[in-house]
Coordinates of C-alpha atoms in Angstrom, one line a residue:
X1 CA 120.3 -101.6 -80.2
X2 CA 118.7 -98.1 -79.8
X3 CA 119.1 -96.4 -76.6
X4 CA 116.7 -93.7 -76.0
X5 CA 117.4 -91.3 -72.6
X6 CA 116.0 -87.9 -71.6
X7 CA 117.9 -85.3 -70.8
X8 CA 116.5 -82.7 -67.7
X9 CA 118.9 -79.3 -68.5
X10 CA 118.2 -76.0 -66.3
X11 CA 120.1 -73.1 -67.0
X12 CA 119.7 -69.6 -65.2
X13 CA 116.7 -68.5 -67.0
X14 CA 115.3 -71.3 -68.9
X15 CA 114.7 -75.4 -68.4
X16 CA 114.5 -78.1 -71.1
X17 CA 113.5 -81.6 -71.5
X18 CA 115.6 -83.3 -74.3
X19 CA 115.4 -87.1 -75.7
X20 CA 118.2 -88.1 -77.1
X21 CA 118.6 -91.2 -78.9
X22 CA 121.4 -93.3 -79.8
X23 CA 121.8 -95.6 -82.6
X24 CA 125.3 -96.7 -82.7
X25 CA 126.5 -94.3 -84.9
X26 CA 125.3 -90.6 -83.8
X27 CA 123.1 -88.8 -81.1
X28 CA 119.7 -87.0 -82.2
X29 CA 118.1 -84.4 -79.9
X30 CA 114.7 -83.7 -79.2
X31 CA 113.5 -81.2 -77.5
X32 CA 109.9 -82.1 -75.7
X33 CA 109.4 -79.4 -73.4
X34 CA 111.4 -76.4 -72.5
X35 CA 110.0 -74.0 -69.5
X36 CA 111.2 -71.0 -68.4
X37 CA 112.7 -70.2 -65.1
X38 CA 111.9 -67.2 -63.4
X39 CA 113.3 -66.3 -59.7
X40 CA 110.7 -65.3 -57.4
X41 CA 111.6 -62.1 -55.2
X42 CA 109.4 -62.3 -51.5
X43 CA 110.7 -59.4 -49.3
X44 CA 114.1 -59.0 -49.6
X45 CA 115.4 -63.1 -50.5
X46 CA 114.9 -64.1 -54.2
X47 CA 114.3 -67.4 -54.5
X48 CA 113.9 -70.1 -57.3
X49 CA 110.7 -71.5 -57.2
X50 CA 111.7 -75.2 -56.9
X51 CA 107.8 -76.7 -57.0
X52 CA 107.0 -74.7 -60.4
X53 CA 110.6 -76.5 -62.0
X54 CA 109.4 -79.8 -60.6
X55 CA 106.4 -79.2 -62.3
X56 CA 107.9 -78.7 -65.1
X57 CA 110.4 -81.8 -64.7
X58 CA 107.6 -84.2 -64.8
X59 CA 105.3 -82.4 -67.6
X60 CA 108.9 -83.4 -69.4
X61 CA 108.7 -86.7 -68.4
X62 CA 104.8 -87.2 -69.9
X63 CA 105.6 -85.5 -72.8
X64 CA 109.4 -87.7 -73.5
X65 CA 106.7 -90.6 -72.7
X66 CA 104.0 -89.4 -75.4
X67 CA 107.3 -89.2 -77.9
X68 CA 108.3 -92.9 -77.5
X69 CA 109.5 -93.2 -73.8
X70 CA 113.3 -93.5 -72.6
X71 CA 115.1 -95.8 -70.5
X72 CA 116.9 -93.1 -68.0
X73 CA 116.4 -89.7 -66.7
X74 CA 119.8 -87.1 -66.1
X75 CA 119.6 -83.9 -64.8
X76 CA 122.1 -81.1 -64.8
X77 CA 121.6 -77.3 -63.6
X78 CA 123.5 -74.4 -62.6
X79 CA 125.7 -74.4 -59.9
X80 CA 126.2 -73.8 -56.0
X81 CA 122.8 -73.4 -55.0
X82 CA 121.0 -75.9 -52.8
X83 CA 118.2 -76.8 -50.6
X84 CA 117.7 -77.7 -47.0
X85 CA 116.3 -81.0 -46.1
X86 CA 114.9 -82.0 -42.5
X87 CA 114.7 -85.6 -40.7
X88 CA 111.5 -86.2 -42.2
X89 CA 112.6 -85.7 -45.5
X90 CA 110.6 -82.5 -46.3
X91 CA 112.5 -79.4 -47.6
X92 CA 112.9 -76.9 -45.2
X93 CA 112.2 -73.7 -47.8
X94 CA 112.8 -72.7 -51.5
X95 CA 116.4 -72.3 -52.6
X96 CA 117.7 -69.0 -52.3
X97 CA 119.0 -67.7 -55.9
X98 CA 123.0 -67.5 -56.2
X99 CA 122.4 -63.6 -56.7
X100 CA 120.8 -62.8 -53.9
X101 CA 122.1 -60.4 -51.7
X102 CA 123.0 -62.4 -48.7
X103 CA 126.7 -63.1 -49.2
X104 CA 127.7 -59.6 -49.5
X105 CA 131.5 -59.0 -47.7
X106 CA 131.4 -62.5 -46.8
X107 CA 134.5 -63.1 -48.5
X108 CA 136.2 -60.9 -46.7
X109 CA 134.9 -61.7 -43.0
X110 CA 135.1 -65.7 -43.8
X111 CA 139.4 -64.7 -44.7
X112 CA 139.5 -63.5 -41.3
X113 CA 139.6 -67.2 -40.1
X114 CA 140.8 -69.4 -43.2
X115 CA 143.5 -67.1 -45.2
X116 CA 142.5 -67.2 -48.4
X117 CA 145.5 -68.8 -49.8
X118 CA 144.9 -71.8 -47.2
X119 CA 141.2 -72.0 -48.4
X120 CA 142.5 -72.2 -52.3
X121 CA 145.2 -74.4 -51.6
X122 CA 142.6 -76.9 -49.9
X123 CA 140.2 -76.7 -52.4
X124 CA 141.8 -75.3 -55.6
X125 CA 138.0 -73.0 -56.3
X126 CA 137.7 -69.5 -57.0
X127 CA 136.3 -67.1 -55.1
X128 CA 133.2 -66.1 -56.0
X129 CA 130.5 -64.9 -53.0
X130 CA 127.8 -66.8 -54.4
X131 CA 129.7 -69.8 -53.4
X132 CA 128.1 -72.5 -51.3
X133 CA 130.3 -71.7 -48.5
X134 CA 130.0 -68.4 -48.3
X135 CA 125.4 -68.9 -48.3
X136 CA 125.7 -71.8 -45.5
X137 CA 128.2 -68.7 -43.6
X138 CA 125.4 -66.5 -44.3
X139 CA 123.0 -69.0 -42.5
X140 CA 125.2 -69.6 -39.7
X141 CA 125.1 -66.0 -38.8
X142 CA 122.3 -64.4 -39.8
X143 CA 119.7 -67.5 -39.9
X144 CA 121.2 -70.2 -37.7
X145 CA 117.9 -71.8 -36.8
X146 CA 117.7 -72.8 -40.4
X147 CA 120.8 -74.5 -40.1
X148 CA 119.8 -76.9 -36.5
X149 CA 116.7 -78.2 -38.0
X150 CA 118.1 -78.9 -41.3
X151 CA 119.5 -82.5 -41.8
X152 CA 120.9 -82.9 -45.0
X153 CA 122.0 -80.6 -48.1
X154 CA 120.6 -81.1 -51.4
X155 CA 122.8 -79.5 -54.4
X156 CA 119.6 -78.6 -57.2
X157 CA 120.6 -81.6 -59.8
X158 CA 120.5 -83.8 -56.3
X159 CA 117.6 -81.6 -54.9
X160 CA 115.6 -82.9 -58.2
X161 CA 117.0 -86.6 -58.1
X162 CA 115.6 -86.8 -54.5
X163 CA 111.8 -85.4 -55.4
X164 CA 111.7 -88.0 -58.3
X165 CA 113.6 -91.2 -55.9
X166 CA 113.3 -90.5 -52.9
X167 CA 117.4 -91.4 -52.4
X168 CA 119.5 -88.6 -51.5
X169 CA 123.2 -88.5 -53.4
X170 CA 125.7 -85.4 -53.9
X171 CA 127.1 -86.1 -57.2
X172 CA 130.9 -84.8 -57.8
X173 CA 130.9 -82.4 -60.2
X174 CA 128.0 -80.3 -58.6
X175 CA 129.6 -80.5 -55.1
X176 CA 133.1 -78.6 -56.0
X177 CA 131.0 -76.1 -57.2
X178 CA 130.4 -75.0 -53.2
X179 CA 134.2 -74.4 -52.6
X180 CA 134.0 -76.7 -49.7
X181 CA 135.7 -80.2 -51.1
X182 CA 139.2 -81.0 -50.8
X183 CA 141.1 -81.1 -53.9
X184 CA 143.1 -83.6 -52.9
X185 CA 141.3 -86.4 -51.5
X186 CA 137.3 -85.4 -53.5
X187 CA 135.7 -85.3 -50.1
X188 CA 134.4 -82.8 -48.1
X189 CA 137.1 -80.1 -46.4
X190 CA 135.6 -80.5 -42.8
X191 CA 138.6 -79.0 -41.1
X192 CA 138.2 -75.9 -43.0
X193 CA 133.5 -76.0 -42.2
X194 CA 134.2 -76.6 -38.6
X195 CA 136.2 -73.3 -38.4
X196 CA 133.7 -71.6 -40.4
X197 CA 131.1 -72.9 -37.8
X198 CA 129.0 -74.2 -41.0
X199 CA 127.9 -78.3 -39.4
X200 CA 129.5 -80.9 -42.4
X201 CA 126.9 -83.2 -40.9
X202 CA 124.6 -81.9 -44.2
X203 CA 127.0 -83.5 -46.4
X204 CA 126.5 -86.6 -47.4
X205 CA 129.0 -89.1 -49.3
X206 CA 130.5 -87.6 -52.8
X207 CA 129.7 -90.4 -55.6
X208 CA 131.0 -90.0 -59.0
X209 CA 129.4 -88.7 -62.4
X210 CA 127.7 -91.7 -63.9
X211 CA 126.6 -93.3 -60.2
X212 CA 122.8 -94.6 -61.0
X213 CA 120.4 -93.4 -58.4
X214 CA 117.8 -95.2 -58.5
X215 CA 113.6 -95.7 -60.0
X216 CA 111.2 -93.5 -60.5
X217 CA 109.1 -93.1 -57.3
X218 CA 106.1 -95.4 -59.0
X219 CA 103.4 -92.6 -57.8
X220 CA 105.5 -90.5 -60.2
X221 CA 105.3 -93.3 -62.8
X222 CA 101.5 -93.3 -61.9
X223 CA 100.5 -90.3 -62.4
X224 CA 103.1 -89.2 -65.3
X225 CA 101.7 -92.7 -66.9
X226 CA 105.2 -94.4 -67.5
X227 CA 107.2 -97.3 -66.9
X228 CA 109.8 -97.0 -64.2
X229 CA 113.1 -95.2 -65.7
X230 CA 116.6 -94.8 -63.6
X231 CA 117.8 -91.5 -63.1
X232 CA 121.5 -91.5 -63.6
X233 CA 123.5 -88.7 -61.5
X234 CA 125.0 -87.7 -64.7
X235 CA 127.5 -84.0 -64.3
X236 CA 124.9 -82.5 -62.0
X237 CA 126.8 -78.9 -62.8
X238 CA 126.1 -77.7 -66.3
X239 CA 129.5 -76.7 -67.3
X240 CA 130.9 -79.6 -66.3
X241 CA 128.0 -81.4 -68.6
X242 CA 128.9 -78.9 -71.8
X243 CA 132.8 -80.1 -71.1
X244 CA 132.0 -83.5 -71.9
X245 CA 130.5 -82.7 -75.0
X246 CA 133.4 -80.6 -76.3
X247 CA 134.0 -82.0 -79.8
X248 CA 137.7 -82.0 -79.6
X249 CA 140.0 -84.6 -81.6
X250 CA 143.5 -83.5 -79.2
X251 CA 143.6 -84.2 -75.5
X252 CA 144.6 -80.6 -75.0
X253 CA 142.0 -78.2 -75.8
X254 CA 140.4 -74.1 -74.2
X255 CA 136.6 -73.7 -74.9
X256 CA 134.2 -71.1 -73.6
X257 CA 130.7 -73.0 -72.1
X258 CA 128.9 -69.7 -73.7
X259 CA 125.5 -68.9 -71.8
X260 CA 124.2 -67.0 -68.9
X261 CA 127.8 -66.6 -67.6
X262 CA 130.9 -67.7 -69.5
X263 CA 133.2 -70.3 -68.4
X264 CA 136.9 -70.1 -70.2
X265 CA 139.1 -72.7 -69.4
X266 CA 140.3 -76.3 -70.6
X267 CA 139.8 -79.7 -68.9
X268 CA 143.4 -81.3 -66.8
X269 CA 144.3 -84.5 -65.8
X270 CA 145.4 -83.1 -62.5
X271 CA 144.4 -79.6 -60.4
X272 CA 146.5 -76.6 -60.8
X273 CA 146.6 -75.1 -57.0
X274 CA 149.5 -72.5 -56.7
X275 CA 150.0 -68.6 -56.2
X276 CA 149.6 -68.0 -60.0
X277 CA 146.8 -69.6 -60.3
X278 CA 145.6 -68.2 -56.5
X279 CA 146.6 -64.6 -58.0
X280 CA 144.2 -65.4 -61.0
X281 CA 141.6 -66.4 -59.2
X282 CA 141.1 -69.5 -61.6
X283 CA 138.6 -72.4 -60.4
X284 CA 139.4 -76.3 -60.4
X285 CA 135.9 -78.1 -60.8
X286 CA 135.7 -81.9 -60.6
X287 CA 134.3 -83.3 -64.1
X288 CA 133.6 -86.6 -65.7
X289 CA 136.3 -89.4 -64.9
X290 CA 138.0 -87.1 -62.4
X291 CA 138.8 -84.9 -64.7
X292 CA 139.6 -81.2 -63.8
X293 CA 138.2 -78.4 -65.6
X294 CA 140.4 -75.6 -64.7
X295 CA 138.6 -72.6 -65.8
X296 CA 137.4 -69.4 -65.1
X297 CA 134.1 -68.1 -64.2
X298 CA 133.2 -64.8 -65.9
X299 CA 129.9 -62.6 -66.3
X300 CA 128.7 -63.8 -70.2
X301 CA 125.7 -63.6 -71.8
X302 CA 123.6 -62.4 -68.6
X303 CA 124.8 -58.4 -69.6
X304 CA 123.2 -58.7 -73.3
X305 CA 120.3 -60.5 -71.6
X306 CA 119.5 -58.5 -68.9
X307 CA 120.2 -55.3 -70.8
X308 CA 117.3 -56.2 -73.3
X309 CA 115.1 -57.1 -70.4
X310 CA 116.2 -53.3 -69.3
X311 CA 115.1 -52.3 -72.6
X312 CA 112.0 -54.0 -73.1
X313 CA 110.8 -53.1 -69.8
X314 CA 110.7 -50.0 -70.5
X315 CA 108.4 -49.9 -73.9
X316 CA 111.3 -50.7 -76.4
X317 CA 111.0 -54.6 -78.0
X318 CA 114.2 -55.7 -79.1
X319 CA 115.5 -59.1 -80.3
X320 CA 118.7 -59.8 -79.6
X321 CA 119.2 -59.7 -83.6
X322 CA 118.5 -55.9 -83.3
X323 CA 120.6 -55.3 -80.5
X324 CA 123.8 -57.0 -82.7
X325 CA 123.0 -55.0 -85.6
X326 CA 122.9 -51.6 -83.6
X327 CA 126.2 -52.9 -81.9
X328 CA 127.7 -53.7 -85.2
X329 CA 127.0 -50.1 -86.6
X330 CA 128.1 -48.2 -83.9
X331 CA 131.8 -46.7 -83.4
X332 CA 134.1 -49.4 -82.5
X333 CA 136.8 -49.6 -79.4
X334 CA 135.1 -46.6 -78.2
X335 CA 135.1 -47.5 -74.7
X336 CA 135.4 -50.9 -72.3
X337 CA 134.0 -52.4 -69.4
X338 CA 135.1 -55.1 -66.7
X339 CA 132.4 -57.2 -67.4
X340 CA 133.1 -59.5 -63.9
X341 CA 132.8 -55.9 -61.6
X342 CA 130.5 -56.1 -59.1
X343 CA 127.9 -54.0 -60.2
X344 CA 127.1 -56.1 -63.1
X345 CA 126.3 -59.0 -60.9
X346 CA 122.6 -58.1 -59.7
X347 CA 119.6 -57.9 -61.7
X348 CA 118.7 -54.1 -63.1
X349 CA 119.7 -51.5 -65.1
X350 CA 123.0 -52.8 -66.8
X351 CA 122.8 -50.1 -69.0
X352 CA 123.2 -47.3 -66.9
X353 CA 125.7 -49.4 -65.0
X354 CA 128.0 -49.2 -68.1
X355 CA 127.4 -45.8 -68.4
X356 CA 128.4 -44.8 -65.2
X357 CA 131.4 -47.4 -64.9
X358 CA 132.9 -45.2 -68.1
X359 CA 132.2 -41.8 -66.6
X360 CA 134.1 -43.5 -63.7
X361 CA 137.4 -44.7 -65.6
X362 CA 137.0 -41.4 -67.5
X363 CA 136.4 -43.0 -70.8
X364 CA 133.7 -41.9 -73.6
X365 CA 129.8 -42.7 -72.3
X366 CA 128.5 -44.7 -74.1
X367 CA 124.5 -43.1 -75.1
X368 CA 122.9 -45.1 -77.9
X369 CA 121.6 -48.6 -77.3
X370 CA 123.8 -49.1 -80.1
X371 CA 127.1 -48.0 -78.0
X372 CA 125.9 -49.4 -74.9
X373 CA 126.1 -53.0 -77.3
X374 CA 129.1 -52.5 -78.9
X375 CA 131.0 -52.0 -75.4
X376 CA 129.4 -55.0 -74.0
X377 CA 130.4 -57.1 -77.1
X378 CA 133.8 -55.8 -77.4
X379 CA 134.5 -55.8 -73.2
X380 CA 133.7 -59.7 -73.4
X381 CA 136.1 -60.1 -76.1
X382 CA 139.2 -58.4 -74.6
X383 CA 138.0 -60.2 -71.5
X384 CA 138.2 -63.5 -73.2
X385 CA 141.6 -62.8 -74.5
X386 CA 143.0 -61.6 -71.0
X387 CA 141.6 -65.1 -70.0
X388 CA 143.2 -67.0 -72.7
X389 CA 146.5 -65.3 -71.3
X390 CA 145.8 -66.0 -67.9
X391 CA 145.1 -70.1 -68.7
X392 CA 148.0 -70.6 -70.7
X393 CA 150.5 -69.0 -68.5
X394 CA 148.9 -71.2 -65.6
X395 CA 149.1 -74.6 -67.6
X396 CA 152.2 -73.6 -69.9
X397 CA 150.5 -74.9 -73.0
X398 CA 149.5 -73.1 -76.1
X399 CA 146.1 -73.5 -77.5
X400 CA 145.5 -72.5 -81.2
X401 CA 142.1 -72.8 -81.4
X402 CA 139.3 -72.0 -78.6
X403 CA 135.9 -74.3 -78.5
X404 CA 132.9 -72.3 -78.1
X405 CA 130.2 -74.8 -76.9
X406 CA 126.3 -73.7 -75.7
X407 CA 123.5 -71.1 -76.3
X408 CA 126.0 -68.6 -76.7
X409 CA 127.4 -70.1 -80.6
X410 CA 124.1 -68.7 -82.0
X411 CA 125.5 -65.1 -81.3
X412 CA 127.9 -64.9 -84.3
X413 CA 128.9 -61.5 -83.1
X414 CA 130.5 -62.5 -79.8
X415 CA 132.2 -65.5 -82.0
X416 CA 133.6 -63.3 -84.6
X417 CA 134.6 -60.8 -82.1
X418 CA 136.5 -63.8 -79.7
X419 CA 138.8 -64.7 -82.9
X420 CA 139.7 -61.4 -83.5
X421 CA 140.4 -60.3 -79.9
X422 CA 142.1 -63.7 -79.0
X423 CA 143.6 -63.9 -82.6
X424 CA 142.7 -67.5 -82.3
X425 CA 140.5 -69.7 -84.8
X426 CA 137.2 -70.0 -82.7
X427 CA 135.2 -73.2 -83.4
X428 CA 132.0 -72.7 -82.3
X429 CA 129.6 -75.9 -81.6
X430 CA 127.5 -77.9 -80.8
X431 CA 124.7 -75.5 -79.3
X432 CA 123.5 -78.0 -77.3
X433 CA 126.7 -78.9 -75.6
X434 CA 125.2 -79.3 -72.5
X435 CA 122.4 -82.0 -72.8
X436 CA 124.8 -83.8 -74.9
X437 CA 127.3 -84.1 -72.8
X438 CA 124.3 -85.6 -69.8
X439 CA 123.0 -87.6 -72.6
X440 CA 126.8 -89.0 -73.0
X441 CA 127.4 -89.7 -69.0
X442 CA 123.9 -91.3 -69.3
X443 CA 124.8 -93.6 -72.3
X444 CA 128.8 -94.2 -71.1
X445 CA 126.3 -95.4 -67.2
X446 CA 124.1 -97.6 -69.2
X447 CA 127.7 -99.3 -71.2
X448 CA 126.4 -98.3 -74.5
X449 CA 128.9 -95.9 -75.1
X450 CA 132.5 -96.7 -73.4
X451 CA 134.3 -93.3 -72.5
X452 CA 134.1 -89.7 -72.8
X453 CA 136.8 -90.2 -75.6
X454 CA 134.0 -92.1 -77.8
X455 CA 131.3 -89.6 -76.8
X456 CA 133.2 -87.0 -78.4
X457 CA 133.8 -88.3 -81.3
X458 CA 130.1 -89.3 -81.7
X459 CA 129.1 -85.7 -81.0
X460 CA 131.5 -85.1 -83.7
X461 CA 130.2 -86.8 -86.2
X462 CA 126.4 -86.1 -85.1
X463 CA 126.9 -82.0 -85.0
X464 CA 127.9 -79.0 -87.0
X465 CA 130.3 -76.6 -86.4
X466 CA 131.0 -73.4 -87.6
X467 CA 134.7 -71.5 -87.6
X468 CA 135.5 -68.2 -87.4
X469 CA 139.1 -66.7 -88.0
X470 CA 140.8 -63.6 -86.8
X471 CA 141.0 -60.3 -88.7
X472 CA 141.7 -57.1 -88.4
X473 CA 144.3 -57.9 -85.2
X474 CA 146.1 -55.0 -85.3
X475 CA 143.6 -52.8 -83.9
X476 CA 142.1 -55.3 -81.7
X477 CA 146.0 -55.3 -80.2
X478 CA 146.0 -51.7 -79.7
X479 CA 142.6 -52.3 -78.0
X480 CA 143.6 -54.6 -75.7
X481 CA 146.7 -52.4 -74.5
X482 CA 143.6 -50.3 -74.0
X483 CA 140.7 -52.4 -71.9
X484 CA 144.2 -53.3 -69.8
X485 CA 144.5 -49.7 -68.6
X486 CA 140.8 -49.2 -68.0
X487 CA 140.5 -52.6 -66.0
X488 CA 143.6 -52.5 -64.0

């Protein structure tokens, strides 16, 4: 029997309502409505403007009803960022965007009273100080009255399953995102908040990918003019979503969820929480089935992104076709970033931040929008492979071939440029990793799919892939040698 779902996918910039529909044998997408998201900047906070994607949730839902219905609703979005719900059940203020300035130093100041290596070896995350943790720390000290009338926190994926139920659930996946559950026993790492001062009474109980939340609210149904549909808390976090949808025949596998930012890492049956993977800063994430995906989270796509917005704001009009053809004719290796520095992180003038990061490390500046391209492509690259190093020394496994998965397979550049750095076949697909993977957790809740295992080879069957191999590896070696000097 045909199943028929709709899959609600935000990413950092952009939202999308997909059906996808199920006939035994293979998975076709539809794309009903896509949206773009656009952070809203009041005073010094930038928020996301929650309403406006709500909006936009249920114009998906009328238009997936105009193109033949669906029996469930999943949503997945980015990760760590939440909102703030009070005892009435109203939300207390917009989410504040993860790259907002808030969190600045609050690594360091939060180590003062959990040691960093106690804080990884509870729960296995990497440090990053757009964390969860490190916002609620924020609150604490800087907006603690926030914090006393707030009742209950809200992870986005959660924030939206709550606006279209009315039932309140933290779904797994999403929830290690924060850096504030235990590794070991998938609940919340209260000993750790209470010396941190952040109040676990927010958190509510940890249910598992898959977990059916509940109807439709039938106002909802009323005014979007359909019948009631479940929403299934599918893997709230997006990554966690593309993992699913990896299309890989071996248990063992290294992919790259290719988007905004990229996430480099492979999926475990068990966490990996020691000093080399402490000294690596790599990140344990709870996935589908418990599964671990021991990655690492590093600045992607958002530097060719934001660098065209740079671009375009200023009277130029690039595609990002243009900007890989000037990249592609400029002089190769001719000098590297660290594409996960700090000053790559905010929105602005990434340009000019490359610039002056090679004045810095006294390398070539790069001038032309050309060379400015070529540095980003070939800095993401290296940085893959010093990842690829970095994973397999962790896990002791060798992986011959690396799975790029997401928007980012549609920039062949970056793809050809990952084989040759990694000198590693690269097989790059499907695009839409992401909603297929929700559209799998959905069909896997509803039993017409059994496992992950069978969704994967469905996906198989029901996408392309393309491959690219390594060349020229020589002087991508000597490059590397390179990027590791100017890094260090």
């Amino acid at each position: 029997m045909e199943k028929r779902v709709l899959a609600i996918d935000f990413g950092a910039s952009s939202g999308r309502a997909i059906l996808g529909t199920f006939d035994g044998e293979k998975i076709t997408l539809e794309e009903v409505h896509r949206f773009s998201n656009d952070p809203v900047k009041v005073g010094d906070t930038m928020y996301w403007d929650v309403l406006r994607l709500f909006y936009n949730i249920k114009q998906g839902l009328i238009k997936a009803r105009e193109a033949g219905g669906f029996d469930s609703v999943g949503i997945d979005t980015w990760g760590v960022d939440f909102g703030l719900i009070d005892k009435y059940g109203c939300l207390l203020e917009n989410p504040v965007h993860y790259r907002d300035a808030r969190t600045s130093g609050l690594i360091e100041e939060c180590a003062k009273t959990v040691p960093n290596s106690e804080f990884y070896g509870a729960t296995g995350i990497q440090f990053m100080e757009l964390n969860t943790v490190y916002q609620l720390y924020s609150l604490k000290k800087y907006r603690p009255h926030i914090l006393e009338r707030a009742d209950r926190l809200l992870f986005m994926p959660d924030l939206f399953g709550y606006m279209l139920t009315g039932k309140m659930t933290t779904e797994y996946s999403i929830a290690t995102t924060s850096q504030m559950i235990d590794i070991k026993t998938k609940s919340w790492a209260n000993g750790l908040l209470d010396r941190l001062g952040i109040p676990s009474r927010l958190l509510g109980e940890v249910v598992p990918s898959g977990t059916t939340l509940g109807k439709i609210r039938s106002d909802i149904c009323e005014e979007c003019g359909i019948d009631g549909a479940e929403v299934i808390s599918v893997c709230g976090h997006d990554t966690q979503s593309a993992i699913t949808a990896v299309p890989c025949e071996s248990g063992d596998f290294a992919f790259i969820s290719s988007g905004t930012w990229s996430l480099f890492g492979t999926e475990l049956d068990e966490p990996i929480v020691n000093e080399k993977s402490l000294e690596m800063n790599v990140t344990n994430e709870g996935g589908c089935d418990s599964k671990v995906g021991f990655l690492k989270n590093i600045i992607g796509l958002w530097l060719i992104q934001e660098s065209r917005r740079h671009w375009n704001r200023h009277g130029s009009d690039y595609s990002y076709a243009d900007l890989e053809k000037l990249a592609l004719a400029s002089e190769p290796f001719k000098c590297f970033i660290d594409p996960d520095a700090p000053e790559f992180v905010p929105h602005g003038n990434i340009p000019q931040r490359v610039r002056d990061y090679c004045r810095r490390t006294g390398q070539p500046v790069p001038e032309t929008v050309g060379e400015v391209m070529r540095c980003i492509y070939e800095s993401l690259a290296l940085k893959y492979r010093m990842t690829l190093e970095a994973l397999e020394d962790c896990t002791g496994k060798t992986y011959p071939a690396i799975h790029v998965i997401g928007g980012g397979t549609k920039d062949t550049l970056l793809c050809s440029m990952t084989a040759c750095a990694c000198d590693r076949t690269v097989v790059a697909g499907p695009i839409e990793a992401t909603v297929l993977g929700n559209i799998a957790v959905q069909l896997i809740s509803c039993g017409a799919i059994e496992n992950v295992s069978q969704a994967r080879k469905i996906i198989r069957a029901s996408e392309n892939t393309a491959e690219y191999l390594p060349q020229n590896s020589a002087e991508w070696e000597k490059a590397y040698e390179r990027y590791k000097e100017v890094t260090k």
